[in-house]
mmCIF file of C-alpha atoms in Angstrom:
data_model
loop_
_atom_site.group_PDB
_atom_site.id
_atom_site.type_symbol
_atom_site.label_atom_id
_atom_site.label_comp_id
_atom_site.label_asym_id
_atom_site.label_seq_id
_atom_site.Cartn_x
_atom_site.Cartn_y
_atom_site.Cartn_z
ATOM 1 C CA MET T 154 0.000 0.000 0.000
ATOM 2 C CA ASN T 155 1.562 3.303 -1.050
ATOM 3 C CA GLY T 156 1.513 6.488 1.007
ATOM 4 C CA ALA T 157 -1.386 8.119 -0.847
ATOM 5 C CA THR T 158 -3.568 5.030 -0.527
ATOM 6 C CA SER T 159 -2.735 4.667 3.156
ATOM 7 C CA THR T 160 -3.657 8.303 3.797
ATOM 8 C CA ALA T 161 -6.982 7.883 1.991
ATOM 9 C CA VAL T 162 -7.776 4.762 4.010
ATOM 10 C CA ASP T 163 -6.923 6.526 7.277
ATOM 11 C CA GLU T 164 -9.088 9.522 6.366
ATOM 12 C CA GLY T 165 -11.982 7.255 5.420
ATOM 13 C CA LEU T 166 -11.697 5.385 8.709
ATOM 14 C CA ARG T 167 -11.612 8.621 10.710
ATOM 15 C CA GLU T 168 -14.677 9.922 8.876
ATOM 16 C CA ARG T 169 -16.617 6.710 9.588
ATOM 17 C CA LYS T 170 -15.674 6.879 13.272
ATOM 18 C CA ARG T 171 -16.687 10.521 13.405
ATOM 19 C CA SER T 172 -20.035 9.797 11.741
ATOM 20 C CA ALA T 173 -20.680 6.896 14.116
ATOM 21 C CA LEU T 174 -19.936 8.996 17.208
ATOM 22 C CA HIS T 175 -22.050 11.836 15.827
ATOM 23 C CA ALA T 176 -24.979 9.413 15.505
ATOM 24 C CA VAL T 177 -24.447 8.066 19.045
ATOM 25 C CA ILE T 178 -24.568 11.556 20.555
ATOM 26 C CA GLU T 179 -27.656 12.474 18.534
ATOM 27 C CA ALA T 180 -29.469 9.289 19.527
ATOM 28 C CA ALA T 181 -28.685 9.840 23.224
ATOM 29 C CA ALA T 182 -29.805 13.470 23.060
ATOM 30 C CA PHE T 183 -33.109 12.720 21.363
ATOM 31 C CA GLU T 184 -33.914 9.854 23.702
ATOM 32 C CA LEU T 185 -33.347 12.085 26.734
ATOM 33 C CA ILE T 186 -35.191 15.095 25.334
ATOM 34 C CA LEU T 187 -38.206 13.083 24.221
ATOM 35 C CA GLU T 188 -38.421 11.608 27.722
ATOM 36 C CA HIS T 189 -37.667 14.686 29.861
ATOM 37 C CA GLY T 190 -38.327 17.674 27.609
ATOM 38 C CA TYR T 191 -35.882 20.006 25.934
ATOM 39 C CA ASP T 192 -35.494 22.465 28.821
ATOM 40 C CA ASP T 193 -34.827 19.747 31.423
ATOM 41 C CA VAL T 194 -31.997 18.028 29.554
ATOM 42 C CA THR T 195 -28.467 19.383 29.985
ATOM 43 C CA VAL T 196 -25.371 18.937 27.878
ATOM 44 C CA GLY T 197 -23.895 17.026 30.829
ATOM 45 C CA MET T 198 -26.756 14.531 30.708
ATOM 46 C CA ILE T 199 -26.227 14.009 26.988
ATOM 47 C CA CYS T 200 -22.496 13.514 27.507
ATOM 48 C CA ASP T 201 -23.090 10.955 30.262
ATOM 49 C CA ALA T 202 -25.611 9.035 28.169
ATOM 50 C CA SER T 203 -23.376 8.959 25.099
ATOM 51 C CA MET T 204 -20.166 8.472 27.126
ATOM 52 C CA VAL T 205 -18.306 11.428 25.632
ATOM 53 C CA SER T 206 -16.602 14.406 27.222
ATOM 54 C CA PRO T 207 -18.136 17.903 27.087
ATOM 55 C CA ARG T 208 -15.201 18.926 24.907
ATOM 56 C CA THR T 209 -16.066 16.222 22.368
ATOM 57 C CA PHE T 210 -19.735 17.233 22.433
ATOM 58 C CA PHE T 211 -18.985 20.879 21.717
ATOM 59 C CA ASN T 212 -16.517 19.941 18.992
ATOM 60 C CA TYR T 213 -19.275 18.023 17.233
ATOM 61 C CA PHE T 214 -22.307 20.220 17.868
ATOM 62 C CA GLY T 215 -21.469 23.464 19.617
ATOM 63 C CA SER T 216 -24.733 23.565 21.559
ATOM 64 C CA LYS T 217 -27.749 21.535 22.636
ATOM 65 C CA GLU T 218 -29.880 23.494 20.192
ATOM 66 C CA VAL T 219 -27.798 22.337 17.219
ATOM 67 C CA VAL T 220 -28.309 18.689 18.203
ATOM 68 C CA VAL T 221 -32.061 19.097 17.825
ATOM 69 C CA LEU T 222 -32.178 21.479 14.865
ATOM 70 C CA GLY T 223 -29.384 19.790 12.960
ATOM 71 C CA ALA T 224 -26.814 21.604 10.881
ATOM 72 C CA ALA T 225 -27.883 24.771 9.131
ATOM 73 C CA PRO T 226 -29.037 24.220 5.540
ATOM 74 C CA ALA T 227 -26.042 24.001 3.230
ATOM 75 C CA THR T 228 -25.575 26.898 0.825
ATOM 76 C CA PRO T 229 -25.273 25.778 -2.795
ATOM 77 C CA SER T 230 -21.679 25.709 -4.008
ATOM 78 C CA ALA T 231 -20.291 28.575 -6.062
ATOM 79 C CA VAL T 232 -20.107 26.258 -9.069
ATOM 80 C CA ASP T 233 -23.768 25.235 -8.748
ATOM 81 C CA ILE T 234 -24.853 28.851 -8.246
ATOM 82 C CA GLU T 235 -22.935 29.945 -11.335
ATOM 83 C CA LYS T 236 -24.521 27.154 -13.369
ATOM 84 C CA PHE T 237 -28.002 28.164 -12.208
ATOM 85 C CA VAL T 238 -27.525 31.898 -12.701
ATOM 86 C CA THR T 239 -26.160 31.558 -16.230
ATOM 87 C CA ALA T 240 -28.619 28.889 -17.425
ATOM 88 C CA ASP T 241 -30.960 29.891 -20.227
ATOM 89 C CA ASN T 242 -33.604 27.238 -19.604
ATOM 90 C CA ALA T 243 -37.053 28.817 -19.634
ATOM 91 C CA ASN T 244 -38.224 26.838 -16.587
ATOM 92 C CA ILE T 245 -36.484 28.600 -13.715
ATOM 93 C CA VAL T 246 -38.398 26.628 -11.051
ATOM 94 C CA ALA T 247 -37.068 23.325 -12.380
ATOM 95 C CA ASP T 248 -33.529 24.725 -12.453
ATOM 96 C CA PHE T 249 -33.945 26.062 -8.925
ATOM 97 C CA VAL T 250 -35.055 22.658 -7.609
ATOM 98 C CA VAL T 251 -31.927 21.075 -9.091
ATOM 99 C CA LEU T 252 -29.855 23.760 -7.361
ATOM 100 C CA ILE T 253 -31.267 23.315 -3.850
ATOM 101 C CA THR T 254 -31.469 19.511 -3.915
ATOM 102 C CA ALA T 255 -27.870 18.959 -5.049
ATOM 103 C CA GLU T 256 -26.497 18.696 -1.481
ATOM 104 C CA PHE T 257 -29.488 16.758 -0.160
ATOM 105 C CA LEU T 258 -29.208 13.993 -2.740
ATOM 106 C CA ASP T 259 -25.821 12.875 -1.429
ATOM 107 C CA GLN T 260 -27.037 12.567 2.163
ATOM 108 C CA ARG T 261 -28.549 9.516 3.839
ATOM 109 C CA PRO T 262 -31.175 10.819 6.274
ATOM 110 C CA ASN T 263 -32.313 8.687 9.183
ATOM 111 C CA PRO T 264 -36.145 8.388 9.089
ATOM 112 C CA GLU T 265 -36.469 7.946 12.870
ATOM 113 C CA LEU T 266 -34.213 10.926 13.546
ATOM 114 C CA PHE T 267 -36.112 13.014 10.987
ATOM 115 C CA ALA T 268 -39.433 12.241 12.699
ATOM 116 C CA ALA T 269 -38.051 12.883 16.203
ATOM 117 C CA ARG T 270 -36.507 16.190 15.131
ATOM 118 C CA ARG T 271 -39.752 17.383 13.593
ATOM 119 C CA LEU T 272 -41.719 16.365 16.696
ATOM 120 C CA LEU T 273 -39.371 18.157 19.096
ATOM 121 C CA ILE T 274 -39.334 21.345 17.054
ATOM 122 C CA GLN T 275 -43.131 21.340 16.964
ATOM 123 C CA ARG T 276 -43.272 20.776 20.725
ATOM 124 C CA THR T 277 -40.761 23.469 21.691
ATOM 125 C CA PRO T 278 -41.698 27.087 20.849
ATOM 126 C CA ALA T 279 -38.127 28.390 21.205
ATOM 127 C CA LEU T 280 -36.807 25.776 18.801
ATOM 128 C CA PHE T 281 -39.656 26.405 16.376
ATOM 129 C CA GLU T 282 -38.857 30.136 16.341
ATOM 130 C CA ARG T 283 -35.157 29.432 15.840
ATOM 131 C CA GLN T 284 -35.875 27.022 12.990
ATOM 132 C CA LEU T 285 -38.200 29.557 11.385
ATOM 133 C CA ALA T 286 -35.491 32.232 11.639
ATOM 134 C CA ARG T 287 -32.951 29.924 9.974
ATOM 135 C CA MET T 288 -35.369 29.103 7.174
ATOM 136 C CA THR T 289 -36.136 32.792 6.645
ATOM 137 C CA GLN T 290 -32.444 33.606 6.381
ATOM 138 C CA THR T 291 -31.873 30.759 3.935
ATOM 139 C CA GLU T 292 -34.793 31.883 1.798
ATOM 140 C CA LYS T 293 -33.422 35.445 1.674
ATOM 141 C CA GLN T 294 -30.093 34.140 0.390
ATOM 142 C CA LEU T 295 -31.846 32.021 -2.232
ATOM 143 C CA VAL T 296 -33.983 34.957 -3.371
ATOM 144 C CA GLN T 297 -30.766 36.909 -3.985
ATOM 145 C CA ILE T 298 -29.465 34.060 -6.160
ATOM 146 C CA VAL T 299 -32.683 33.992 -8.208
ATOM 147 C CA THR T 300 -32.506 37.771 -8.576
ATOM 148 C CA GLN T 301 -28.945 37.448 -9.923
ATOM 149 C CA ARG T 302 -30.263 35.224 -12.693
ATOM 150 C CA PHE T 303 -33.017 37.698 -13.537
ATOM 151 C CA ARG T 304 -30.545 40.567 -13.765
ATOM 152 C CA LEU T 305 -28.085 38.598 -15.867
ATOM 153 C CA HIS T 306 -30.879 38.017 -18.367
ATOM 154 C CA GLY T 307 -31.678 41.719 -18.546
ATOM 155 C CA ARG T 308 -34.606 41.889 -16.150
ATOM 156 C CA ASP T 309 -34.858 44.512 -13.394
ATOM 157 C CA THR T 310 -37.474 46.177 -11.208
ATOM 158 C CA GLY T 311 -37.547 49.207 -13.486
ATOM 159 C CA THR T 312 -39.228 47.308 -16.294
ATOM 160 C CA ASN T 313 -40.552 44.476 -14.108
ATOM 161 C CA PRO T 314 -42.023 45.991 -10.907
ATOM 162 C CA ASP T 315 -43.105 42.569 -9.591
ATOM 163 C CA LEU T 316 -39.642 41.056 -10.019
ATOM 164 C CA ASP T 317 -38.928 40.783 -6.278
ATOM 165 C CA ASP T 318 -42.212 38.986 -5.712
ATOM 166 C CA GLU T 319 -41.450 36.727 -8.661
ATOM 167 C CA ALA T 320 -38.081 35.782 -7.144
ATOM 168 C CA ARG T 321 -39.729 35.025 -3.806
ATOM 169 C CA MET T 322 -42.351 32.920 -5.559
ATOM 170 C CA VAL T 323 -39.652 30.871 -7.332
ATOM 171 C CA VAL T 324 -38.032 30.185 -3.953
ATOM 172 C CA ALA T 325 -41.363 29.355 -2.294
ATOM 173 C CA LEU T 326 -42.242 26.892 -5.062
ATOM 174 C CA GLY T 327 -38.767 25.363 -4.983
ATOM 175 C CA MET T 328 -38.833 24.909 -1.208
ATOM 176 C CA GLY T 329 -42.246 23.279 -1.527
ATOM 177 C CA VAL T 330 -40.821 20.804 -4.029
ATOM 178 C CA MET T 331 -37.909 20.211 -1.655
ATOM 179 C CA ARG T 332 -40.360 19.221 1.082
ATOM 180 C CA PHE T 333 -42.129 16.956 -1.412
ATOM 181 C CA VAL T 334 -38.831 15.257 -2.275
ATOM 182 C CA MET T 335 -37.896 14.826 1.398
ATOM 183 C CA HIS T 336 -41.300 13.326 2.199
ATOM 184 C CA LYS T 337 -41.080 10.905 -0.721
ATOM 185 C CA ARG T 338 -37.592 9.825 0.223
ATOM 186 C CA ILE T 339 -37.808 9.665 4.021
ATOM 187 C CA ILE T 340 -41.459 9.036 4.882
ATOM 188 C CA GLU T 341 -42.640 7.099 1.813
ATOM 189 C CA LYS T 342 -39.205 5.438 1.408
ATOM 190 C CA PHE T 343 -38.940 6.002 -2.322
ATOM 191 C CA PRO T 344 -37.399 2.780 -3.722
ATOM 192 C CA GLY T 345 -35.318 4.364 -6.473
ATOM 193 C CA SER T 346 -32.143 6.398 -6.272
ATOM 194 C CA SER T 347 -32.026 9.985 -5.050
ATOM 195 C CA ARG T 348 -31.165 11.094 -8.570
ATOM 196 C CA GLU T 349 -34.243 9.325 -9.958
ATOM 197 C CA LEU T 350 -36.402 11.016 -7.326
ATOM 198 C CA MET T 351 -35.101 14.462 -8.204
ATOM 199 C CA ASN T 352 -35.476 13.832 -11.939
ATOM 200 C CA GLY T 353 -39.059 12.724 -11.340
ATOM 201 C CA ALA T 354 -39.802 15.883 -9.365
ATOM 202 C CA VAL T 355 -38.323 18.066 -12.093
ATOM 203 C CA ALA T 356 -40.349 16.198 -14.718
ATOM 204 C CA LEU T 357 -43.514 16.897 -12.717
ATOM 205 C CA ILE T 358 -42.651 20.590 -12.597
ATOM 206 C CA GLU T 359 -42.086 20.621 -16.343
ATOM 207 C CA GLN T 360 -45.422 18.882 -16.877
ATOM 208 C CA ILE T 361 -47.391 21.152 -14.564
ATOM 209 C CA THR T 362 -45.889 24.397 -15.832
ATOM 210 C CA SER T 363 -46.000 23.503 -19.531
ATOM 211 C CA ASN T 364 -48.953 23.929 -21.866
ATOM 212 C CA LYS T 365 -49.659 20.184 -21.778
ATOM 213 C CA THR T 366 -51.904 20.379 -18.713
ATOM 214 C CA THR T 367 -53.763 23.383 -20.071
ATOM 215 C CA THR T 368 -54.171 21.753 -23.466
ATOM 216 C CA SER T 369 -55.499 18.515 -21.927
ATOM 217 C CA THR T 370 -57.940 20.459 -19.765
ATOM 218 C CA GLN T 371 -59.090 22.538 -22.703
ATOM 219 C CA LYS T 372 -59.667 19.414 -24.831
ATOM 220 C CA ALA T 373 -61.736 17.865 -22.062
ATOM 221 C CA THR T 374 -63.775 21.068 -21.827
ATOM 222 C CA ASP T 375 -64.291 21.196 -25.572
ATOM 223 C CA VAL T 376 -65.598 17.637 -25.603
#
């Protein structure tokens, strides 16, 4: 085994160990919080249950809140943003869905953890408010990205007074599709690959926003 291969193996092993310990801490935290309530569970209790030191806990999560909320939504990469902004496809919603699902498709969400996280956030007003604030911030960043695409294609608020609302609508529709994709994958346990799921969602968008639906409806009305 050469040096490069050995280094890659070592890094892979460390990443697997890190992921396993991350999951252990999360599982311990959720079990405690579901039993005792968010406010009555301390970081010390989580550390004792998962058999890690406070230093290790804070290296992995930073706070008890982060354990429950999970990591902040990942911002699309600069490469993906550039590809989206410069695209000339007429269906901006479909392009936007591809942009925001790129990171999600490579992840392997835990259905039980997903359900527990949603339940705890719904039960805890402070966590719900914090989650809402994070989502609002993410949506603002995404609206700016959509606006960049509009401007690059020669559209501005001077000639298009509803452009800001249009950008927000693109983001709202895209986030709705994202929730649809997550539900299909995690709750309904979609049997195909993540890529197939995303392609199916994009195809649905294309179908709904094209003239095909209107034409079919009109034909039915004419008959």
